[in-house]
PDB file of C-alpha atoms and ligand atoms in Angstrom:
ATOM      1  CA  MET A 204     -35.563 -12.487 -17.715  1.00 73.00           C
ATOM      2  CA  ILE A 205     -38.837 -10.595 -18.273  1.00 79.00           C
ATOM      3  CA  VAL A 206     -37.217  -7.185 -18.809  1.00 81.00           C
ATOM      4  CA  ASP A 207     -34.671  -6.372 -21.528  1.00 86.00           C
ATOM      5  CA  GLU A 208     -31.275  -7.065 -19.965  1.00 89.00           C
ATOM      6  CA  ARG A 209     -29.944  -3.724 -21.158  1.00 92.00           C
ATOM      7  CA  TYR A 210     -32.508  -1.854 -19.029  1.00 90.00           C
ATOM      8  CA  VAL A 211     -31.642  -3.976 -16.032  1.00 92.00           C
ATOM      9  CA  SER A 212     -27.903  -3.387 -16.519  1.00 93.00           C
ATOM     10  CA  TYR A 213     -28.468   0.329 -16.859  1.00 94.00           C
ATOM     11  CA  MET A 214     -30.757   0.492 -13.814  1.00 93.00           C
ATOM     12  CA  ASN A 215     -28.324  -1.505 -11.729  1.00 93.00           C
ATOM     13  CA  SER A 216     -25.364   0.597 -12.882  1.00 95.00           C
ATOM     14  CA  LEU A 217     -26.996   3.429 -10.937  1.00 96.00           C
ATOM     15  CA  ASN A 218     -27.225   1.385  -7.766  1.00 95.00           C
ATOM     16  CA  THR A 219     -25.040   2.765  -5.007  1.00 96.00           C
ATOM     17  CA  GLY A 220     -24.440  -0.613  -3.350  1.00 96.00           C
ATOM     18  CA  ASN A 221     -24.701  -2.069   0.121  1.00 98.00           C
ATOM     19  CA  THR A 222     -22.625  -2.306   3.271  1.00 97.00           C
ATOM     20  CA  PRO A 223     -19.291  -4.184   2.855  1.00 98.00           C
ATOM     21  CA  LEU A 224     -20.670  -7.161   4.823  1.00 98.00           C
ATOM     22  CA  LEU A 225     -23.770  -7.442   2.620  1.00 98.00           C
ATOM     23  CA  THR A 226     -21.524  -7.234  -0.450  1.00 98.00           C
ATOM     24  CA  GLU A 227     -19.458 -10.071   0.985  1.00 98.00           C
ATOM     25  CA  ILE A 228     -22.522 -12.222   1.819  1.00 98.00           C
ATOM     26  CA  GLU A 229     -23.899 -11.614  -1.670  1.00 98.00           C
ATOM     27  CA  ARG A 230     -20.587 -12.759  -3.157  1.00 98.00           C
ATOM     28  CA  GLU A 231     -20.631 -15.865  -0.949  1.00 98.00           C
ATOM     29  CA  ALA A 232     -24.225 -16.634  -1.956  1.00 98.00           C
ATOM     30  CA  LYS A 233     -23.385 -16.347  -5.646  1.00 97.00           C
ATOM     31  CA  SER A 234     -20.283 -18.511  -5.358  1.00 98.00           C
ATOM     32  CA  THR A 235     -22.276 -21.254  -3.589  1.00 97.00           C
ATOM     33  CA  HIS A 236     -25.347 -20.962  -5.870  1.00 97.00           C
ATOM     34  CA  VAL A 237     -27.668 -19.783  -3.107  1.00 98.00           C
ATOM     35  CA  PRO A 238     -30.524 -17.754  -4.637  1.00 97.00           C
ATOM     36  CA  ILE A 239     -30.867 -14.285  -3.160  1.00 98.00           C
ATOM     37  CA  ILE A 240     -32.770 -11.162  -4.173  1.00 97.00           C
ATOM     38  CA  ARG A 241     -31.533  -9.314  -7.238  1.00 96.00           C
ATOM     39  CA  THR A 242     -30.021  -5.847  -7.128  1.00 96.00           C
ATOM     40  CA  GLU A 243     -33.239  -4.202  -8.347  1.00 95.00           C
ATOM     41  CA  MET A 244     -35.262  -5.959  -5.623  1.00 96.00           C
ATOM     42  CA  GLN A 245     -32.696  -4.890  -3.023  1.00 98.00           C
ATOM     43  CA  GLN A 246     -33.242  -1.276  -4.022  1.00 97.00           C
ATOM     44  CA  PHE A 247     -37.015  -1.722  -4.118  1.00 98.00           C
ATOM     45  CA  LEU A 248     -37.028  -3.136  -0.578  1.00 98.00           C
ATOM     46  CA  LYS A 249     -34.862  -0.287   0.698  1.00 98.00           C
ATOM     47  CA  THR A 250     -37.267   2.224  -0.848  1.00 98.00           C
ATOM     48  CA  MET A 251     -40.345   0.474   0.550  1.00 98.00           C
ATOM     49  CA  LEU A 252     -38.794   0.356   4.022  1.00 98.00           C
ATOM     50  CA  CYS A 253     -38.026   4.081   3.897  1.00 98.00           C
ATOM     51  CA  MET A 254     -41.650   4.730   2.946  1.00 98.00           C
ATOM     52  CA  SER A 255     -43.339   2.401   5.398  1.00 98.00           C
ATOM     53  CA  LYS A 256     -40.899   2.315   8.361  1.00 98.00           C
ATOM     54  CA  PRO A 257     -42.149  -1.053   9.631  1.00 98.00           C
ATOM     55  CA  ALA A 258     -41.572  -2.039  13.251  1.00 98.00           C
ATOM     56  CA  ALA A 259     -42.380  -5.708  12.664  1.00 98.00           C
ATOM     57  CA  ILE A 260     -41.257  -7.560   9.530  1.00 98.00           C
ATOM     58  CA  LEU A 261     -41.955 -11.131   8.475  1.00 98.00           C
ATOM     59  CA  GLU A 262     -39.956 -12.853   5.741  1.00 98.00           C
ATOM     60  CA  VAL A 263     -40.770 -16.244   4.254  1.00 98.00           C
ATOM     61  CA  GLY A 264     -37.559 -17.709   2.796  1.00 98.00           C
ATOM     62  CA  ALA A 265     -34.377 -16.686   4.616  1.00 98.00           C
ATOM     63  CA  ALA A 266     -31.805 -18.717   2.629  1.00 98.00           C
ATOM     64  CA  ILE A 267     -28.499 -17.554   4.192  1.00 98.00           C
ATOM     65  CA  GLY A 268     -29.955 -14.350   5.626  1.00 98.00           C
ATOM     66  CA  PHE A 269     -28.941 -11.810   2.985  1.00 98.00           C
ATOM     67  CA  SER A 270     -32.302 -10.071   2.537  1.00 98.00           C
ATOM     68  CA  SER A 271     -33.170 -10.062   6.239  1.00 98.00           C
ATOM     69  CA  ILE A 272     -29.817  -8.423   7.036  1.00 98.00           C
ATOM     70  CA  LEU A 273     -30.424  -5.928   4.225  1.00 98.00           C
ATOM     71  CA  MET A 274     -33.843  -5.075   5.685  1.00 98.00           C
ATOM     72  CA  ALA A 275     -32.361  -4.757   9.184  1.00 98.00           C
ATOM     73  CA  GLU A 276     -29.618  -2.449   7.874  1.00 98.00           C
ATOM     74  CA  TYR A 277     -31.743  -0.206   5.697  1.00 98.00           C
ATOM     75  CA  ASN A 278     -35.008   0.090   7.615  1.00 98.00           C
ATOM     76  CA  PRO A 279     -34.747   3.657   8.984  1.00 98.00           C
ATOM     77  CA  VAL A 280     -36.452   2.710  12.270  1.00 98.00           C
ATOM     78  CA  PRO A 281     -35.591   0.067  14.875  1.00 98.00           C
ATOM     79  CA  CYS A 282     -37.447  -3.150  14.062  1.00 98.00           C
ATOM     80  CA  LYS A 283     -37.818  -6.842  14.734  1.00 98.00           C
ATOM     81  CA  ILE A 284     -37.587  -9.271  11.831  1.00 98.00           C
ATOM     82  CA  THR A 285     -38.879 -12.829  11.845  1.00 98.00           C
ATOM     83  CA  THR A 286     -37.666 -14.996   8.991  1.00 98.00           C
ATOM     84  CA  ILE A 287     -38.470 -18.608   8.095  1.00 98.00           C
ATOM     85  CA  GLU A 288     -36.250 -21.222   6.463  1.00 98.00           C
ATOM     86  CA  ASN A 289     -36.607 -24.973   6.053  1.00 98.00           C
ATOM     87  CA  TYR A 290     -33.397 -25.955   4.256  1.00 98.00           C
ATOM     88  CA  GLU A 291     -31.193 -27.413   6.984  1.00 98.00           C
ATOM     89  CA  LYS A 292     -27.905 -26.633   5.257  1.00 98.00           C
ATOM     90  CA  ARG A 293     -28.743 -22.936   4.994  1.00 98.00           C
ATOM     91  CA  ILE A 294     -29.973 -22.421   8.565  1.00 98.00           C
ATOM     92  CA  PRO A 295     -26.558 -22.438  10.339  1.00 98.00           C
ATOM     93  CA  ILE A 296     -25.112 -20.157   7.658  1.00 98.00           C
ATOM     94  CA  ALA A 297     -27.985 -17.713   8.099  1.00 98.00           C
ATOM     95  CA  LYS A 298     -27.485 -17.722  11.855  1.00 98.00           C
ATOM     96  CA  ALA A 299     -23.745 -17.157  11.474  1.00 98.00           C
ATOM     97  CA  ASN A 300     -24.449 -14.269   9.103  1.00 98.00           C
ATOM     98  CA  PHE A 301     -26.853 -12.648  11.577  1.00 98.00           C
ATOM     99  CA  LYS A 302     -24.049 -12.830  14.125  1.00 98.00           C
ATOM    100  CA  ARG A 303     -21.487 -11.379  11.693  1.00 98.00           C
ATOM    101  CA  ALA A 304     -23.887  -8.507  11.045  1.00 98.00           C
ATOM    102  CA  GLY A 305     -24.531  -7.958  14.772  1.00 98.00           C
ATOM    103  CA  LYS A 306     -28.250  -8.491  14.129  1.00 98.00           C
ATOM    104  CA  GLU A 307     -28.930 -11.464  16.394  1.00 97.00           C
ATOM    105  CA  GLU A 308     -31.180  -9.351  18.609  1.00 98.00           C
ATOM    106  CA  VAL A 309     -33.054  -7.967  15.613  1.00 98.00           C
ATOM    107  CA  ILE A 310     -33.584 -11.058  13.435  1.00 98.00           C
ATOM    108  CA  THR A 311     -35.232 -14.266  14.646  1.00 98.00           C
ATOM    109  CA  LEU A 312     -34.920 -17.321  12.430  1.00 98.00           C
ATOM    110  CA  LEU A 313     -37.764 -19.831  12.670  1.00 98.00           C
ATOM    111  CA  GLU A 314     -36.639 -23.226  11.426  1.00 98.00           C
ATOM    112  CA  GLY A 315     -39.052 -25.433   9.518  1.00 98.00           C
ATOM    113  CA  ASP A 316     -41.703 -25.408   6.860  1.00 98.00           C
ATOM    114  CA  ALA A 317     -43.453 -22.087   6.522  1.00 98.00           C
ATOM    115  CA  THR A 318     -46.788 -23.844   5.963  1.00 97.00           C
ATOM    116  CA  ASP A 319     -46.663 -25.099   9.563  1.00 97.00           C
ATOM    117  CA  ILE A 320     -44.843 -22.164  11.137  1.00 98.00           C
ATOM    118  CA  LEU A 321     -47.136 -19.480   9.708  1.00 98.00           C
ATOM    119  CA  LYS A 322     -50.164 -21.207  11.280  1.00 98.00           C
ATOM    120  CA  LYS A 323     -48.583 -20.819  14.716  1.00 98.00           C
ATOM    121  CA  LEU A 324     -47.749 -17.119  14.405  1.00 98.00           C
ATOM    122  CA  THR A 325     -50.241 -14.793  16.026  1.00 97.00           C
ATOM    123  CA  THR A 326     -48.671 -11.318  16.184  1.00 96.00           C
ATOM    124  CA  PRO A 327     -49.457  -9.238  13.098  1.00 98.00           C
ATOM    125  CA  TYR A 328     -46.752  -7.629  10.940  1.00 98.00           C
ATOM    126  CA  ASP A 329     -46.365  -4.236   9.266  1.00 98.00           C
ATOM    127  CA  PHE A 330     -44.360  -5.620   6.359  1.00 98.00           C
ATOM    128  CA  ILE A 331     -44.247  -9.131   4.894  1.00 98.00           C
ATOM    129  CA  PHE A 332     -41.752 -10.283   2.278  1.00 98.00           C
ATOM    130  CA  MET A 333     -42.546 -13.555   0.496  1.00 98.00           C
ATOM    131  CA  ASP A 334     -39.506 -15.129  -1.103  1.00 97.00           C
ATOM    132  CA  ALA A 335     -39.881 -18.902  -0.779  1.00 97.00           C
ATOM    133  CA  ALA A 336     -41.003 -21.696  -3.118  1.00 91.00           C
ATOM    134  CA  LYS A 337     -43.228 -20.065  -5.737  1.00 89.00           C
ATOM    135  CA  GLY A 338     -45.663 -22.969  -5.902  1.00 90.00           C
ATOM    136  CA  GLN A 339     -46.421 -22.546  -2.202  1.00 95.00           C
ATOM    137  CA  TYR A 340     -47.427 -18.878  -2.080  1.00 96.00           C
ATOM    138  CA  ILE A 341     -51.084 -19.812  -2.524  1.00 96.00           C
ATOM    139  CA  HIS A 342     -50.829 -22.265   0.397  1.00 97.00           C
ATOM    140  CA  PHE A 343     -49.330 -19.556   2.617  1.00 98.00           C
ATOM    141  CA  TRP A 344     -51.937 -17.019   1.600  1.00 97.00           C
ATOM    142  CA  GLU A 345     -54.641 -17.399   4.305  1.00 97.00           C
ATOM    143  CA  ASP A 346     -52.055 -17.110   7.067  1.00 98.00           C
ATOM    144  CA  ILE A 347     -50.167 -14.294   5.368  1.00 98.00           C
ATOM    145  CA  LYS A 348     -53.388 -12.310   5.121  1.00 97.00           C
ATOM    146  CA  ARG A 349     -54.269 -13.004   8.737  1.00 98.00           C
ATOM    147  CA  LEU A 350     -50.795 -11.810   9.775  1.00 98.00           C
ATOM    148  CA  LEU A 351     -50.801  -8.595   7.721  1.00 98.00           C
ATOM    149  CA  LYS A 352     -51.859  -5.533   9.743  1.00 98.00           C
ATOM    150  CA  PRO A 353     -54.363  -3.066   8.289  1.00 97.00           C
ATOM    151  CA  GLY A 354     -52.175  -0.603   6.366  1.00 97.00           C
ATOM    152  CA  GLY A 355     -49.471  -3.281   6.183  1.00 98.00           C
ATOM    153  CA  ILE A 356     -47.444  -4.062   3.073  1.00 98.00           C
ATOM    154  CA  LEU A 357     -46.920  -7.404   1.352  1.00 98.00           C
ATOM    155  CA  VAL A 358     -44.185  -7.861  -1.258  1.00 98.00           C
ATOM    156  CA  SER A 359     -43.955 -11.192  -3.127  1.00 97.00           C
ATOM    157  CA  ASP A 360     -40.929 -11.962  -5.282  1.00 96.00           C
ATOM    158  CA  ASN A 361     -40.564 -14.050  -8.458  1.00 89.00           C
ATOM    159  CA  VAL A 362     -44.208 -14.118  -9.430  1.00 91.00           C
ATOM    160  CA  LEU A 363     -43.931 -14.089 -13.235  1.00 86.00           C
ATOM    161  CA  GLN A 364     -41.774 -17.208 -13.462  1.00 75.00           C
ATOM    162  CA  ASP A 365     -39.287 -15.834 -15.961  1.00 69.00           C
ATOM    163  CA  GLY A 366     -42.166 -15.017 -18.310  1.00 66.00           C
ATOM    164  CA  ASP A 367     -43.693 -18.504 -18.182  1.00 72.00           C
ATOM    165  CA  LEU A 368     -46.757 -17.204 -16.411  1.00 73.00           C
ATOM    166  CA  ILE A 369     -48.143 -15.425 -19.462  1.00 73.00           C
ATOM    167  CA  GLN A 370     -47.799 -18.578 -21.573  1.00 73.00           C
ATOM    168  CA  SER A 371     -50.526 -21.157 -21.949  1.00 70.00           C
ATOM    169  CA  ARG A 372     -50.013 -23.939 -19.421  1.00 71.00           C
ATOM    170  CA  PHE A 373     -49.319 -26.266 -22.331  1.00 71.00           C
ATOM    171  CA  ALA A 374     -46.351 -24.151 -23.400  1.00 71.00           C
ATOM    172  CA  VAL A 375     -44.575 -24.608 -20.063  1.00 69.00           C
ATOM    173  CA  THR A 376     -42.717 -27.781 -19.186  1.00 75.00           C
ATOM    174  CA  ARG A 377     -44.748 -30.428 -17.400  1.00 71.00           C
ATOM    175  CA  ARG A 378     -42.521 -29.930 -14.359  1.00 71.00           C
ATOM    176  CA  ASN A 379     -43.488 -26.261 -14.119  1.00 75.00           C
ATOM    177  CA  ARG A 380     -47.217 -26.680 -14.777  1.00 79.00           C
ATOM    178  CA  THR A 381     -48.199 -27.069 -11.142  1.00 81.00           C
ATOM    179  CA  ILE A 382     -46.240 -23.957 -10.177  1.00 80.00           C
ATOM    180  CA  HIS A 383     -47.779 -22.141 -13.160  1.00 85.00           C
ATOM    181  CA  LYS A 384     -51.310 -23.052 -12.034  1.00 87.00           C
ATOM    182  CA  ARG A 385     -50.685 -22.210  -8.391  1.00 90.00           C
ATOM    183  CA  MET A 386     -48.983 -18.899  -9.144  1.00 91.00           C
ATOM    184  CA  ARG A 387     -51.861 -17.842 -11.402  1.00 92.00           C
ATOM    185  CA  GLU A 388     -54.234 -18.747  -8.589  1.00 95.00           C
ATOM    186  CA  TYR A 389     -52.144 -16.720  -6.129  1.00 96.00           C
ATOM    187  CA  LEU A 390     -52.063 -13.662  -8.397  1.00 96.00           C
ATOM    188  CA  TYR A 391     -55.799 -13.909  -9.070  1.00 97.00           C
ATOM    189  CA  THR A 392     -56.508 -14.240  -5.353  1.00 97.00           C
ATOM    190  CA  ILE A 393     -54.449 -11.280  -4.214  1.00 97.00           C
ATOM    191  CA  THR A 394     -55.550  -8.998  -7.034  1.00 98.00           C
ATOM    192  CA  HIS A 395     -59.245  -9.777  -6.397  1.00 98.00           C
ATOM    193  CA  ASP A 396     -59.200  -9.651  -2.603  1.00 97.00           C
ATOM    194  CA  GLU A 397     -61.151  -6.543  -1.637  1.00 96.00           C
ATOM    195  CA  GLU A 398     -59.199  -6.109   1.558  1.00 97.00           C
ATOM    196  CA  LEU A 399     -56.028  -5.453  -0.440  1.00 97.00           C
ATOM    197  CA  VAL A 400     -54.819  -3.130  -3.157  1.00 98.00           C
ATOM    198  CA  THR A 401     -52.266  -4.945  -5.296  1.00 98.00           C
ATOM    199  CA  SER A 402     -49.990  -3.976  -8.132  1.00 98.00           C
ATOM    200  CA  ILE A 403     -48.013  -6.481 -10.217  1.00 96.00           C
ATOM    201  CA  LEU A 404     -44.694  -4.990 -11.276  1.00 95.00           C
ATOM    202  CA  PRO A 405     -42.216  -6.239 -13.907  1.00 92.00           C
ATOM    203  CA  LEU A 406     -39.252  -5.886 -11.588  1.00 93.00           C
ATOM    204  CA  GLY A 407     -36.690  -8.692 -11.571  1.00 90.00           C
ATOM    205  CA  ASP A 408     -38.661 -11.856 -12.226  1.00 90.00           C
ATOM    206  CA  GLY A 409     -41.937 -10.072 -11.472  1.00 93.00           C
ATOM    207  CA  ILE A 410     -43.130  -8.945  -8.062  1.00 95.00           C
ATOM    208  CA  THR A 411     -46.364  -7.977  -6.362  1.00 97.00           C
ATOM    209  CA  LEU A 412     -46.816  -5.044  -4.053  1.00 98.00           C
ATOM    210  CA  SER A 413     -49.954  -5.137  -1.900  1.00 98.00           C
ATOM    211  CA  VAL A 414     -51.292  -2.876   0.796  1.00 98.00           C
ATOM    212  CA  ARG A 415     -53.942  -4.073   3.195  1.00 98.00           C
ATOM    213  CA  ARG A 416     -56.721  -1.513   3.330  1.00 97.00           C
ATOM    214  CA  GLU A 417     -57.166   0.255   6.654  1.00 94.00           C
ATOM    215  CA  LYS A 418     -60.908  -0.387   6.478  1.00 76.00           C
ATOM    216  CA  PRO A 419     -62.171  -3.277   4.346  1.00 58.00           C
TER     217      PRO A 419
HETATM  218  C1  SAM B 656     -35.023 -17.348  -2.973  1.00 86.05           C
HETATM  219  S1  SAM B 656     -34.493 -18.080  -1.501  1.00 86.05           S
HETATM  220  C2  SAM B 656     -34.610 -16.768  -0.322  1.00 86.05           C
HETATM  221  C3  SAM B 656     -33.574 -15.710  -0.515  1.00 86.05           C
HETATM  222  C4  SAM B 656     -33.530 -14.691   0.580  1.00 86.05           C
HETATM  223  N1  SAM B 656     -34.829 -14.074   0.785  1.00 86.05           N
HETATM  224  C5  SAM B 656     -32.512 -13.623   0.240  1.00 86.05           C
HETATM  225  O1  SAM B 656     -32.751 -12.882  -0.738  1.00 86.05           O
HETATM  226  O2  SAM B 656     -31.483 -13.536   0.912  1.00 86.05           O
HETATM  227  C6  SAM B 656     -35.878 -19.038  -1.029  1.00 86.05           C
HETATM  228  C7  SAM B 656     -35.662 -19.802   0.253  1.00 86.05           C
HETATM  229  O3  SAM B 656     -36.928 -20.239   0.711  1.00 86.05           O
HETATM  230  C8  SAM B 656     -36.761 -21.504   1.308  1.00 86.05           C
HETATM  231  N2  SAM B 656     -38.075 -22.162   1.313  1.00 86.05           N
HETATM  232  C9  SAM B 656     -38.763 -22.595   0.230  1.00 86.05           C
HETATM  233  N3  SAM B 656     -39.934 -23.103   0.591  1.00 86.05           N
HETATM  234  C10 SAM B 656     -39.994 -23.003   1.950  1.00 86.05           C
HETATM  235  C11 SAM B 656     -40.954 -23.376   2.923  1.00 86.05           C
HETATM  236  N4  SAM B 656     -42.091 -23.954   2.574  1.00 86.05           N
HETATM  237  N5  SAM B 656     -40.687 -23.093   4.208  1.00 86.05           N
HETATM  238  C12 SAM B 656     -39.540 -22.502   4.584  1.00 86.05           C
HETATM  239  N6  SAM B 656     -38.593 -22.121   3.701  1.00 86.05           N
HETATM  240  C13 SAM B 656     -38.817 -22.375   2.406  1.00 86.05           C
HETATM  241  C14 SAM B 656     -35.724 -22.202   0.433  1.00 86.05           C
HETATM  242  O4  SAM B 656     -35.081 -23.244   1.117  1.00 86.05           O
HETATM  243  C15 SAM B 656     -34.793 -21.048   0.071  1.00 86.05           C
HETATM  244  O5  SAM B 656     -33.664 -20.986   0.900  1.00 86.05           O
END
């Protein structure tokens, strides 16, 4: 937790909630230990969608489909969402949830490793949400950038690693050192890329918000 829990509780006490189905899927995710976006990220995404009204959305990391259904529900304009997931056990649950939500025509699930799938995508997106394995963001980067339209928005979740990122690499467990190094590289890359404007925000576990400049 990088923000005082009392602020988070207060902020989330003001949240007006989601559709009954999303509430149910969130409950199911929690009871089966499936990681999904936090309440404050849910609200942030809803706000960003209202601002940007994207027609084409790409998500990396579907899990059981909660955030893609949320985006489909709360984007104020009709859209198409492509989401990627490689964990076989979660794929059928995500598909079933898209059906429950009546979003099968809106959300397309691409099954497999995002590193391979992203390379094959060619149509650019207005809005990209990165929510997969943190140590892989830097490997996705070249394709993510290629797929982000000028004026498009990129949101990446969980970038501050529960506060580990500001520690020396020697202060983090050996297991987390590779992720630490790669996430620092990712944050350096996206904050220093002149084709983007990026802000790092202490929301949830840390997020980035980037906009691709209209003219580099
Ligand atoms: C935090 S969860 C996504 C949660 C989801 N966005 C939500 O809030 O409903 C991250 C997901 O990314 C998937 N994932 C991680 N690395 C991946 C990769 N390289 N390719 C495809 N999926 C990946 C994991 O299996 C996991 O289900």
